[in-house]
Short mmCIF file of C-alpha atoms in Angstrom, two decimals:
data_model
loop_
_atom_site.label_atom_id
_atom_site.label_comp_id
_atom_site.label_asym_id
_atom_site.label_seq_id
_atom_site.Cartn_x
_atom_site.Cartn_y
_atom_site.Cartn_z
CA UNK A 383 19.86 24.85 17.72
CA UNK A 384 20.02 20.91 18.02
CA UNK A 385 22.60 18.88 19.94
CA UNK A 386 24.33 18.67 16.78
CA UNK A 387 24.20 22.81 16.20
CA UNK A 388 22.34 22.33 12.81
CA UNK A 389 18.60 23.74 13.38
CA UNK A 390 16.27 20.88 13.45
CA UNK A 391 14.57 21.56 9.87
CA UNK A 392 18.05 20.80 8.57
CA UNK A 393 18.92 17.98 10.16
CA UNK A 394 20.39 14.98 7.86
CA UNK A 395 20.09 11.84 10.69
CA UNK A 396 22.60 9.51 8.40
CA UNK A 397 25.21 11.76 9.50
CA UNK A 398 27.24 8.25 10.02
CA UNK A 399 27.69 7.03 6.35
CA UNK A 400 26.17 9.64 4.26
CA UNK A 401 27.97 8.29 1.32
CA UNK A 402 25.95 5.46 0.68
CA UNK A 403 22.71 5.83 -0.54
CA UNK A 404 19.56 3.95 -1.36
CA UNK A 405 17.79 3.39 -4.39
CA UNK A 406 14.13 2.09 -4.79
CA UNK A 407 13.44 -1.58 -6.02
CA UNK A 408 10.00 -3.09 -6.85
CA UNK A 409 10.56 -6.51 -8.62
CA UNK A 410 11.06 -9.26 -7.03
CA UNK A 411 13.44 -10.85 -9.23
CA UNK A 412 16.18 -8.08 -8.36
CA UNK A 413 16.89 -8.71 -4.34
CA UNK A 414 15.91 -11.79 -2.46
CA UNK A 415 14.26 -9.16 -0.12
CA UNK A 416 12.23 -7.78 -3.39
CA UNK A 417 8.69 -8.43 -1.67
CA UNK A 418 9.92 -5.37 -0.04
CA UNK A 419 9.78 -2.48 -2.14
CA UNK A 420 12.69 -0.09 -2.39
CA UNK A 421 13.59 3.58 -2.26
CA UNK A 422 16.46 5.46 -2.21
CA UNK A 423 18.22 7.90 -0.17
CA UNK A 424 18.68 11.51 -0.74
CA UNK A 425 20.92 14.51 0.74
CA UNK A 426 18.78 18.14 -0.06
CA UNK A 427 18.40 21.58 1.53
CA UNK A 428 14.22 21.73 3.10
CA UNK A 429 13.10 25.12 3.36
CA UNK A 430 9.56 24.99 6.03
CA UNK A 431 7.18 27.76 5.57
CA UNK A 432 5.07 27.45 8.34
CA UNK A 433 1.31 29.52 7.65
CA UNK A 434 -2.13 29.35 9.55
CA UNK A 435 -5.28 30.13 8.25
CA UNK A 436 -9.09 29.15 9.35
CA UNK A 437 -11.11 27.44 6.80
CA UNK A 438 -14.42 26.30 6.87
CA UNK A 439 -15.48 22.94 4.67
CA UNK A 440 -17.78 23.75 2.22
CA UNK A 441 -20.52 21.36 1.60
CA UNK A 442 -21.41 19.43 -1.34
CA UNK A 443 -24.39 19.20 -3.50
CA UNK A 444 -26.87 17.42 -1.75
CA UNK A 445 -27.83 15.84 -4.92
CA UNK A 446 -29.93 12.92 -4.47
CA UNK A 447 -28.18 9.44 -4.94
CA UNK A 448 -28.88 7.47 -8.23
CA UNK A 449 -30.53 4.32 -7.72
CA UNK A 450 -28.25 1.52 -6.61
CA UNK A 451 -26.48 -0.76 -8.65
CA UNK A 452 -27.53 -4.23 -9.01
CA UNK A 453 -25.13 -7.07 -7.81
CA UNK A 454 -24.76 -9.85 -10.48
CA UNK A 455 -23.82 -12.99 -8.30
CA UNK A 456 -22.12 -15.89 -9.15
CA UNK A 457 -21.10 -18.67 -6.77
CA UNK A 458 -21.90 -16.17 -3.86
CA UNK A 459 -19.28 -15.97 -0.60
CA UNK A 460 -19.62 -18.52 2.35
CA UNK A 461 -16.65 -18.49 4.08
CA UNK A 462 -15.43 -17.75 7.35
CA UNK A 463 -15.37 -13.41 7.18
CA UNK A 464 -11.85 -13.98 9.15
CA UNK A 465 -8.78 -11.93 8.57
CA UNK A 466 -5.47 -13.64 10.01
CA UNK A 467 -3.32 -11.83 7.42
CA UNK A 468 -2.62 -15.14 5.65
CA UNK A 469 -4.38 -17.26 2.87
CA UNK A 470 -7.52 -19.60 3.76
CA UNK A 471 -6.23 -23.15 2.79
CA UNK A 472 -9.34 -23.49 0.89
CA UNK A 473 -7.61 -21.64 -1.97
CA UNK A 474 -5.75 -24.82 -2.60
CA UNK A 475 -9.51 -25.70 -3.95
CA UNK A 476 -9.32 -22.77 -6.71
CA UNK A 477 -10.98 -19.50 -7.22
CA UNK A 478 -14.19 -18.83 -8.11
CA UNK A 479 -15.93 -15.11 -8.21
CA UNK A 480 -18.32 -14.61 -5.62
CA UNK A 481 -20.19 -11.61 -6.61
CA UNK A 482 -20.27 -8.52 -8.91
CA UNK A 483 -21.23 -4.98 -8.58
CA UNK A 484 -21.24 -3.91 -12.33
CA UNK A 485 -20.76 -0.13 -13.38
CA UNK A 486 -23.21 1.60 -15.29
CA UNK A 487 -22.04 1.13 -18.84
CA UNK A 488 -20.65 5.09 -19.70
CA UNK A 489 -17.11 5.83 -20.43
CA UNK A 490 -17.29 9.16 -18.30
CA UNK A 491 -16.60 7.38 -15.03
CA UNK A 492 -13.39 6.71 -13.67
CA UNK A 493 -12.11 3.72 -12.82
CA UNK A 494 -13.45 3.20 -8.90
CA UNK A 495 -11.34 3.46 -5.89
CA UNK A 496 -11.86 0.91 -3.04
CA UNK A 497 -10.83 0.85 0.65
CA UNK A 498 -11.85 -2.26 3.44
CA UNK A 499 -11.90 -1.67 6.98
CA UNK A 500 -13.10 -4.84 8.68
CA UNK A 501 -15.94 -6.47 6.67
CA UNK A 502 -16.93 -2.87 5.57
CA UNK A 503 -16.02 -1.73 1.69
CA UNK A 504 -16.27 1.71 0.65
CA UNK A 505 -16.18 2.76 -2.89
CA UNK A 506 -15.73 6.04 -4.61
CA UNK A 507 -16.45 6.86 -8.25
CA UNK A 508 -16.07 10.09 -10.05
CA UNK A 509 -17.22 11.43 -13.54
CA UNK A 510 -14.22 11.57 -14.95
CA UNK A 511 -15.04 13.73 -18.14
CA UNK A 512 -16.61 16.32 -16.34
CA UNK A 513 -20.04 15.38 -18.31
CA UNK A 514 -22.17 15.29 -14.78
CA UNK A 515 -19.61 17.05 -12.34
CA UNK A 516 -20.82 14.04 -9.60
CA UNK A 517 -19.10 11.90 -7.45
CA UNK A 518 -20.58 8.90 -6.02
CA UNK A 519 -19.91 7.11 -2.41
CA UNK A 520 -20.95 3.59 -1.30
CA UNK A 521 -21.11 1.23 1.53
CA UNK A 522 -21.08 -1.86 1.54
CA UNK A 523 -21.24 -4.87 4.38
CA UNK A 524 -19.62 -7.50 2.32
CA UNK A 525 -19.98 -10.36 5.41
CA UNK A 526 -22.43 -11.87 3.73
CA UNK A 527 -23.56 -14.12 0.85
CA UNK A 528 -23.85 -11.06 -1.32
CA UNK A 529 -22.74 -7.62 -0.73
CA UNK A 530 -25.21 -5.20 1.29
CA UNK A 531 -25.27 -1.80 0.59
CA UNK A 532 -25.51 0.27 3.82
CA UNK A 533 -25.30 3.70 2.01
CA UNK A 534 -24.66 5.71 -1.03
CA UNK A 535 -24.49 9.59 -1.48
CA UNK A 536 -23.96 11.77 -4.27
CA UNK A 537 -21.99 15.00 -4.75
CA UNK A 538 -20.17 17.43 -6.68
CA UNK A 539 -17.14 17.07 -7.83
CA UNK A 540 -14.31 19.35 -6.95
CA UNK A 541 -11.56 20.63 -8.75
CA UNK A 542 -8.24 19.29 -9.69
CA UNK A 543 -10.23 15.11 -8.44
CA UNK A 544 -7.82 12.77 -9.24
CA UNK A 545 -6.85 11.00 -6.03
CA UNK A 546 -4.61 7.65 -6.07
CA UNK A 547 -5.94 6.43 -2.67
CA UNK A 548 -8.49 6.70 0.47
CA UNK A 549 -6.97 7.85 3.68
CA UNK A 550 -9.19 7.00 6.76
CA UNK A 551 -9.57 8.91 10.30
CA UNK A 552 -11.57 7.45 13.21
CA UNK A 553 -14.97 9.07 11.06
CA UNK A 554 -13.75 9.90 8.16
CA UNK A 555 -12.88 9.15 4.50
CA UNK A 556 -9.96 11.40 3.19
CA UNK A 557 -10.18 11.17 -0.69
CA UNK A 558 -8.19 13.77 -2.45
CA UNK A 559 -9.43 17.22 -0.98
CA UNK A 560 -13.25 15.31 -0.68
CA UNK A 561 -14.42 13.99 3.04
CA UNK A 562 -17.08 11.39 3.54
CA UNK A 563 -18.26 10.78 6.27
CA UNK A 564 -17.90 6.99 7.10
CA UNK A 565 -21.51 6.68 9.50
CA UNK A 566 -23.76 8.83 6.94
CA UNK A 567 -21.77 9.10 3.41
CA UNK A 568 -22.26 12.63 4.00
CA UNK A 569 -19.71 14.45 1.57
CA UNK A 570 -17.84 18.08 1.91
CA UNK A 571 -15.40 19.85 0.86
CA UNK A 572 -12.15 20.16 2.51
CA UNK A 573 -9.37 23.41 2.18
CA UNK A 574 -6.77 21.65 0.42
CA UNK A 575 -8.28 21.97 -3.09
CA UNK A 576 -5.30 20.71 -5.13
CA UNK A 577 -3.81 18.65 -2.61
CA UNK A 578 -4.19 14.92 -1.69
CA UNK A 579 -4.49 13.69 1.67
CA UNK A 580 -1.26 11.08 2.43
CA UNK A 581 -1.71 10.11 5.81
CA UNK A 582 -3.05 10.90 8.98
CA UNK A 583 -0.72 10.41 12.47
CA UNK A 584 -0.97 12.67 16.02
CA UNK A 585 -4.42 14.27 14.87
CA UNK A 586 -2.95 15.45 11.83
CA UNK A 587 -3.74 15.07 7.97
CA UNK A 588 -0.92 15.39 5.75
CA UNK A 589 -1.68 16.71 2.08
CA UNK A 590 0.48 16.81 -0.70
CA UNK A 591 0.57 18.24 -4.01
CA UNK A 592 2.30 16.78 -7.11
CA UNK A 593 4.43 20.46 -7.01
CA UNK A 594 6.69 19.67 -4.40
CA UNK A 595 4.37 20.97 -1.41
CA UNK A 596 2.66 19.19 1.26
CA UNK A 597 0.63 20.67 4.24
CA UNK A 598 -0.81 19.51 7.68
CA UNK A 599 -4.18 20.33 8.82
CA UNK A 600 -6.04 19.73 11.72
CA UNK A 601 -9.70 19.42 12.58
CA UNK A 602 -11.33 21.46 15.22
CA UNK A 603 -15.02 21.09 15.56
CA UNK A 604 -16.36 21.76 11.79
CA UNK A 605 -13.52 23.72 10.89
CA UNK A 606 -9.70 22.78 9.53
CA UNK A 607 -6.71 24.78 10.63
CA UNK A 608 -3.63 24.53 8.43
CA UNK A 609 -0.76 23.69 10.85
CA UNK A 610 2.40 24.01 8.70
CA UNK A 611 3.43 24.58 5.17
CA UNK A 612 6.88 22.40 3.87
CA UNK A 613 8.34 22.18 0.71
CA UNK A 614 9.57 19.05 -0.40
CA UNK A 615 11.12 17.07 -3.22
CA UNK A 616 8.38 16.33 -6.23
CA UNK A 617 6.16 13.80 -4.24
CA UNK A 618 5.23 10.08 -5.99
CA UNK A 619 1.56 10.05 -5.10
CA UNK A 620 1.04 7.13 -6.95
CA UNK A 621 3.42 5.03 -4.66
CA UNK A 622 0.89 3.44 -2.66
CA UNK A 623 -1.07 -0.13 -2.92
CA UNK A 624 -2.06 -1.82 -0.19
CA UNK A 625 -1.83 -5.39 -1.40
CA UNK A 626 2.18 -4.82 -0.82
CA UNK A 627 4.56 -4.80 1.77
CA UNK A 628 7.37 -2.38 1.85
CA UNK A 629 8.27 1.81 1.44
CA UNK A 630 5.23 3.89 0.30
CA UNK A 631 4.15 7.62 0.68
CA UNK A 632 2.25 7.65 3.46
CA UNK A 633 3.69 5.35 5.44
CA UNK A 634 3.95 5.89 8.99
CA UNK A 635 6.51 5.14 11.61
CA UNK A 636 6.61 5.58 15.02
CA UNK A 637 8.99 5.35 18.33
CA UNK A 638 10.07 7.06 21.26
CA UNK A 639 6.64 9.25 20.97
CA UNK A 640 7.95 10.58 17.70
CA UNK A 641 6.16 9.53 14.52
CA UNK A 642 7.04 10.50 11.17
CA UNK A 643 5.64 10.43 7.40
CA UNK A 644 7.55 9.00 4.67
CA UNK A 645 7.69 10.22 1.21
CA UNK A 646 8.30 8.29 -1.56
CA UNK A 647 9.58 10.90 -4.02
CA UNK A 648 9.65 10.98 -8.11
CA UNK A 649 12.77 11.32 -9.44
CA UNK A 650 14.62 7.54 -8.78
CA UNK A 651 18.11 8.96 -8.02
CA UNK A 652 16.24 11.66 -5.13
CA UNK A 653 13.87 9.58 -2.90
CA UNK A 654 12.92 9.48 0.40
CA UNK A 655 12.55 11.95 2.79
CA UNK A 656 10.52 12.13 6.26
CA UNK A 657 8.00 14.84 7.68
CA UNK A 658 7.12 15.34 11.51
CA UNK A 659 3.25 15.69 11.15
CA UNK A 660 3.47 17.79 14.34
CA UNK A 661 5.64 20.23 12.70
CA UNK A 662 6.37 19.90 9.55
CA UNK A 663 10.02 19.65 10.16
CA UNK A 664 11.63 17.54 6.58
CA UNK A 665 14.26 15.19 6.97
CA UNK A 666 16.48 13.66 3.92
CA UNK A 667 17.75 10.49 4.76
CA UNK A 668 21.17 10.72 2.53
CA UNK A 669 23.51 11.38 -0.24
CA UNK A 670 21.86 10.68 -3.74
CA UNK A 671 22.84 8.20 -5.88
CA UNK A 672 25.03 10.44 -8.19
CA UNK A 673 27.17 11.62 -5.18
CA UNK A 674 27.50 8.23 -3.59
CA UNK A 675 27.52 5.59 -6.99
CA UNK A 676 30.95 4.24 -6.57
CA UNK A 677 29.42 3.03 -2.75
CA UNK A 678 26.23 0.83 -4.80
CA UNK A 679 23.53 1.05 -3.29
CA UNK A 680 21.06 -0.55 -0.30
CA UNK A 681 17.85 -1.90 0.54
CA UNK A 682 15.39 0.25 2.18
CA UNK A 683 12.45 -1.92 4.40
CA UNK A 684 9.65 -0.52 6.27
CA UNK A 685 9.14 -1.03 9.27
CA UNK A 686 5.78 0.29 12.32
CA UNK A 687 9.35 2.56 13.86
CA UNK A 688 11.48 3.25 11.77
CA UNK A 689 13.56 1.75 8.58
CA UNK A 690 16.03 -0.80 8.06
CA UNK A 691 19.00 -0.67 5.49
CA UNK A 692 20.12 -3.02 3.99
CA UNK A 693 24.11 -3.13 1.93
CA UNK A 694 26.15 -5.65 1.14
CA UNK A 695 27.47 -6.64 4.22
CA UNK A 696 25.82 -4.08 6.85
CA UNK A 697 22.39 -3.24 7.82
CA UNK A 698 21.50 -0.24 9.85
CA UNK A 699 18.38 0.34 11.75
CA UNK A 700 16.89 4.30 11.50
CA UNK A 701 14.44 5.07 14.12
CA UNK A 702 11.05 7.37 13.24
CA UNK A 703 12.93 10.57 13.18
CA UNK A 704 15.93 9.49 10.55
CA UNK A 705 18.49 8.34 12.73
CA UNK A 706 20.63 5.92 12.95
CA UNK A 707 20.37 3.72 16.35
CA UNK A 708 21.99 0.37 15.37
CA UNK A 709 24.47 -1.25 12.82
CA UNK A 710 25.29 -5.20 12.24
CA UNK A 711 26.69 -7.28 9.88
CA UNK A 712 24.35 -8.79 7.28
CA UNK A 713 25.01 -12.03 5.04
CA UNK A 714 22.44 -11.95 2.11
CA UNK A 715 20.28 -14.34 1.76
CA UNK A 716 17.67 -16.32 -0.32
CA UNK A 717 14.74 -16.40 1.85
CA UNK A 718 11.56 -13.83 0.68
CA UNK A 719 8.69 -13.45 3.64
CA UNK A 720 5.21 -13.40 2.14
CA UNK A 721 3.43 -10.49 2.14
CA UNK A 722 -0.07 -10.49 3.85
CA UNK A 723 1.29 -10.04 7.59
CA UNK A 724 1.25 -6.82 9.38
CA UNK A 725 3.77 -4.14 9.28
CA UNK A 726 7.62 -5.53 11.16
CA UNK A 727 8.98 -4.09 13.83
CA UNK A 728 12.53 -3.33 13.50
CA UNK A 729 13.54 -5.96 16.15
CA UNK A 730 11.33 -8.10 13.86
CA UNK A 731 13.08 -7.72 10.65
CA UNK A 732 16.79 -7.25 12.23
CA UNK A 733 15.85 -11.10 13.69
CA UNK A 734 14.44 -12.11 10.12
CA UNK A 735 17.88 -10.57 8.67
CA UNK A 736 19.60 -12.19 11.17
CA UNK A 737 18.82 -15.97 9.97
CA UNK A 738 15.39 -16.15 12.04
CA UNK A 739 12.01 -16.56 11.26
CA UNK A 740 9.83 -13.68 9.84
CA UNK A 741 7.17 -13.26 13.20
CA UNK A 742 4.76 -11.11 11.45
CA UNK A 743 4.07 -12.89 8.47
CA UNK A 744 3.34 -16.66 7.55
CA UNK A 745 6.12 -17.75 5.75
CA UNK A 746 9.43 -17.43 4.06
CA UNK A 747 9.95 -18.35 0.63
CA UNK A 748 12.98 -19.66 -1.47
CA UNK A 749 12.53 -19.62 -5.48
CA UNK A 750 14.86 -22.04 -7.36
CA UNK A 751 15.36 -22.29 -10.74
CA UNK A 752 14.24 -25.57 -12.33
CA UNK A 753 14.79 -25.99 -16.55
CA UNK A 754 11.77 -24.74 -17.73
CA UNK A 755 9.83 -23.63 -14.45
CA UNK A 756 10.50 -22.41 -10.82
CA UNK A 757 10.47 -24.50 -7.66
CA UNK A 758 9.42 -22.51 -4.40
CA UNK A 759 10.98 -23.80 -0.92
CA UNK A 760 7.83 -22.74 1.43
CA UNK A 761 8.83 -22.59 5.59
CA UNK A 762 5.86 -21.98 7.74
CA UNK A 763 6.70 -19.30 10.28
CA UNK A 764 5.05 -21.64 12.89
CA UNK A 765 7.21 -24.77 12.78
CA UNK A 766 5.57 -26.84 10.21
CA UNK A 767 7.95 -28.70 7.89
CA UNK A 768 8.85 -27.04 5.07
CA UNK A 769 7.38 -27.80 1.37
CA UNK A 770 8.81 -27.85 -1.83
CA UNK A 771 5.90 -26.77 -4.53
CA UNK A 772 6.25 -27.24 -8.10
CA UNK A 773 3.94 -26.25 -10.31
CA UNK A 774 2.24 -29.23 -11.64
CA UNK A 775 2.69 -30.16 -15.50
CA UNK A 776 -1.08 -31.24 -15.54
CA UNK A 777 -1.71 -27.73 -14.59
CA UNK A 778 -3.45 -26.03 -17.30
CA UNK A 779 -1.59 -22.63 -15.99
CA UNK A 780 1.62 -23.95 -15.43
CA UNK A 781 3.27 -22.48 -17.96
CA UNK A 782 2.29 -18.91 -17.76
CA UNK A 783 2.72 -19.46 -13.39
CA UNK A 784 6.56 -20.53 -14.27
CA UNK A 785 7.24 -17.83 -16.39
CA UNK A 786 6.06 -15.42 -13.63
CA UNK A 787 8.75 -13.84 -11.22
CA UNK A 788 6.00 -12.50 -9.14
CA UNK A 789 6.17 -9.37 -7.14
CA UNK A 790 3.85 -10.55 -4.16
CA UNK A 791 3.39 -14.09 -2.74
CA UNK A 792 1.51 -15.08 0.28
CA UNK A 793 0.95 -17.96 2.04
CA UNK A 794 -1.59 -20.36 4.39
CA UNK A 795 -0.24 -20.39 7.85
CA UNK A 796 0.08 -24.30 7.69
CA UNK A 797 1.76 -23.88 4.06
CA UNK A 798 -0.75 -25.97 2.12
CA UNK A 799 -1.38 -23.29 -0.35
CA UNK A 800 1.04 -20.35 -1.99
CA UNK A 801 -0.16 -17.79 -4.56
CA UNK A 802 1.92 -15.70 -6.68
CA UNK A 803 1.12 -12.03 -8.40
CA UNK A 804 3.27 -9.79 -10.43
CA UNK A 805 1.65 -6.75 -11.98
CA UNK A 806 2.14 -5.30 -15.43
CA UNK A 807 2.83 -2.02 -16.60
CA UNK A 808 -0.73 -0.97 -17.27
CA UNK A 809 -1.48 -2.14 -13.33
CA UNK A 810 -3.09 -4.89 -14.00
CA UNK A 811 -2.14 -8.19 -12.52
CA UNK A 812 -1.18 -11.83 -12.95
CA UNK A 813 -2.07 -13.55 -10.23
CA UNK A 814 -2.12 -17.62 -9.57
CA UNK A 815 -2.68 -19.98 -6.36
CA UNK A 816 -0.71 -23.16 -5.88
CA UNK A 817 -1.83 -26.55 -3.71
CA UNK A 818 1.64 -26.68 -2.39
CA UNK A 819 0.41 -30.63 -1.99
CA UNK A 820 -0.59 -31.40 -5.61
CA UNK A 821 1.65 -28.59 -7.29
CA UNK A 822 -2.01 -28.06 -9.17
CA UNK A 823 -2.26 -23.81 -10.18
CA UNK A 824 -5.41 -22.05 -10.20
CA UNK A 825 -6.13 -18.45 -11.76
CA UNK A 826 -9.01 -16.51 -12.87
CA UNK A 827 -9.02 -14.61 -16.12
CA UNK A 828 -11.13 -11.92 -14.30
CA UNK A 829 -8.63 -11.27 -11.69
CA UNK A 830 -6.18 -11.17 -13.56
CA UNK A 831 -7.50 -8.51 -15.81
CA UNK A 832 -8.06 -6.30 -12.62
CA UNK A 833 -6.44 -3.50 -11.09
CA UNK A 834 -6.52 -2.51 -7.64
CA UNK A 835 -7.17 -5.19 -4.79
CA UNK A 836 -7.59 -5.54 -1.25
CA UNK A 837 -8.08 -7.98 0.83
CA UNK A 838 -11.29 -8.43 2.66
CA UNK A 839 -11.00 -11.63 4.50
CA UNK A 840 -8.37 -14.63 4.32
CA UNK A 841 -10.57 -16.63 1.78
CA UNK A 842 -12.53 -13.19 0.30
CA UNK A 843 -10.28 -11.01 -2.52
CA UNK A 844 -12.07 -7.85 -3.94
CA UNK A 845 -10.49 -6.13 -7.14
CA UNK A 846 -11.21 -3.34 -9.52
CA UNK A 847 -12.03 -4.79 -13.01
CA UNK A 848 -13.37 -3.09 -16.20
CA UNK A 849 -17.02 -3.96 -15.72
CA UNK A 850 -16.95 -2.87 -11.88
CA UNK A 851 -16.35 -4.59 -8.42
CA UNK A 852 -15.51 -8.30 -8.33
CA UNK A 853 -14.86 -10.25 -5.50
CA UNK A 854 -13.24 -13.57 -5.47
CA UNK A 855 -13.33 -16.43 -2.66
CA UNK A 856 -11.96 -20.05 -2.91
CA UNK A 857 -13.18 -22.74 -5.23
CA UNK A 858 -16.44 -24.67 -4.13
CA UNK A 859 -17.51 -28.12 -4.88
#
């Protein structure tokens, strides 16, 4: 028994208010916090099955690797391979696509899946109608000019392949129940066939299945022991995009020594809940909306330990496991930080909530309504003067940037350039960069026909597009 006699797999932290709840947001246009996406609270009963087993991986065809894939290049990149977590001023110059890496033209792939760590991009592709059973790896250094491939490896496909993201360890690529190894490409198979691995914190991979199931596994030499066994509410998989700021599954938090998953759930009225990747232990983080709607509802931001919510007039801060450690008044307010930065603390964002400046990001941003187009207010976090940007009227975008309310904006650290995305409901994306001197907008048609992104560098964007990889890098004369 806990401290509060309720055994710790039953705890429910927001024992303070639990009749106010929070409900998940993702557009910008409905919070001036909506860079932030939003989830809400729940109140359940978590039943933990805890089960250990000894599994071996099982390797993978060693099928040899199809020839590489050409690059088609185009302006090429030559910028400065930096990543401050802000924009490169040079955008204020335009965009121009730096390179290609086209798919082989067959509509049995599926649409790739791409993950950066430094100036390293890994790709994975998968025949998605079962017509060669393969999945292909690749590594590329894209420092340079033009993309350099540093490996690719072919393998079978396994079961039940339909992963929404790529997890990474120290070595290895998590991708659904495959592992790649990040040195060789070398693929196997791991024990969590129809699982998909969420996040990795204290040595420990967290699957999940789209049934309401998730599992923790740990590594020891070539072999994976299964930890713990939880059920949980019907898990949103697809919640995750790391061109965002804000609540995701997957997302970890940590204080105090304790860390702690979150997961996003499905159902809109249910969200949220918490898993200790040491144990398994499930946390729900409040009343649902249905037993709390006459209370509205709150804000829910992410922070590196623990959560901030955000009501009407109060915002409490939650540390890693759930609870509540803080509460202050809050006076809404106008300002949006860009995305971009790294992951807020919770002194960071109570101090941002608080009237001051957002420290782990470049700037704040006010949108004002002006006739036919927006006007954006953008504040350096650093000091510089503020800017007012308009979107120019000699702008051949103009109109299609001011009818935009854009789910994602970052900014240059010395707020010379802005650039505004909102994405549509098939996932693909609108996406524009202002001169915040000139008011002059820039967009590609390519990028905004893609998918998923990530940032590589500060002036180097790669994205998912129908014809393969693209990268785009700031407008050269």
């Amino acid at each position: 028994m806990s401290d509060d006699g309720l055994p710790p797999t039953t705890r429910t932290p927001m024992r303070g208010n639990q009749s106010e709840s929070v409900r998940a947001k993702r557009r910008a246009s409905s919070t001036p916090l909506s860079s932030f996406i939003v989830v809400g609270i729940v109140l359940v009963m978590v039943l933990v099955i805890a089960g250990i087993r000894w599994l071996m991986p099982h390797p993978i065809d060693p099928t040899p690797a199809p020839a590489p894939l050409l690059t088609s290049v185009t302006a090429g990149y030559s910028g400065t391979a930096q990543n401050t977590h802000a924009l490169s001023p040079a955008w204020a110059s335009g965009v121009d696509t730096a390179w290609r890496i086209p798919l082989e033209p067959t509509s049995s792939i599926s649409r790739p899946i791409i993950y950066s760590e430094g100036s390293i991009l890994y790709v994975v592709i998968a025949d998605n109608n079962g017509t060669s059973n393969k999945v292909r790896a690749d590594a590329y250094d894209v420092s340079e000019s033009t993309p350099r491939q540093l490996w690719q490896t072919s393998g079978l496909r396994p079961d039940y392949f339909s992963p929404s993201r790529i997890v990474a360890t120290d070595d290895q690529l998590l991708v659904g129940s495959l592992v790649i190894d990040k040195e060789t490409g070398t693929q196997s198979q791991a024990p969590w066939a129809s699982g998909e691995a969420i996040a990795v914190a204290h040595g420990i991979v967290v699957t999940c299945t789209r049934n309401s199931e998730c599992t923790g596994w740990r590594r020891e030499a070539s072999s994976w022991h299964e930890a713990w066994k939880s059920r949980t509410r019907a898990p949103d998989l697809n919640s995750y995009d790391d061109t965002y700021t804000g609540v995701f599954s997957g997302a970890v938090m940590s204080s105090g020594g304790k860390e702690s998953i979150l997961l996003s759930v499905t159902d809109p009225r249910t969200p949220a809940q918490l898993i200790n990747p040491d144990t398994g232990t499930v946390v729900d983080l409040g009343p649902s909306d249905d037993e709390s709607s006459s209370e509205g509802h709150r804000d829910v931001l992410l922070a590196s330990d623990g959560l901030v919510v955000v009501g009407d007039r109060t915002r409490h801060t939650l540390n890693a496991e759930g609870f509540i450690v803080d509460m202050q008044p809050y006076e809404p307010s106008r300002r949006i930080p860009t995305n971009g930065g790294t992951v807020p603390t919770t002194a960071q964002l109570n101090d941002f909530l608080a009237g001051g400046m957002p420290a782990w990001t470049s700037a704040t941003v006010e949108i004002e309504e002006t006739g036919d187009c927006k006007r954006f207010t953008l504040t350096p976090t650093d000091g510089s003067p503020a800017r007012r940007v308009t979107p120019s009227t000699a702008s051949a975008f103009r109109d299609a940037a001011c009818a935009i309310t854009p789910d994602s904006m970052r900014a240059s650290s010395d707020g010379s350039v802005l650039s505004l995305e909102t994405v549509r409901r098939s996932s693909t994306s609108e996406f524009f960069f202002i001169d915040a001197t000139s008011g002059q907008v820039y967009a590609s048609e390519e990028l905004n026909g893609a998918r998923s992104r990530t940032w590589i560098f500060d002036d180097l964007l790669v994205a998912v597009t129908d014809e393969g990889i693209a990268a785009f890098t700031p407008h050269s004369f």
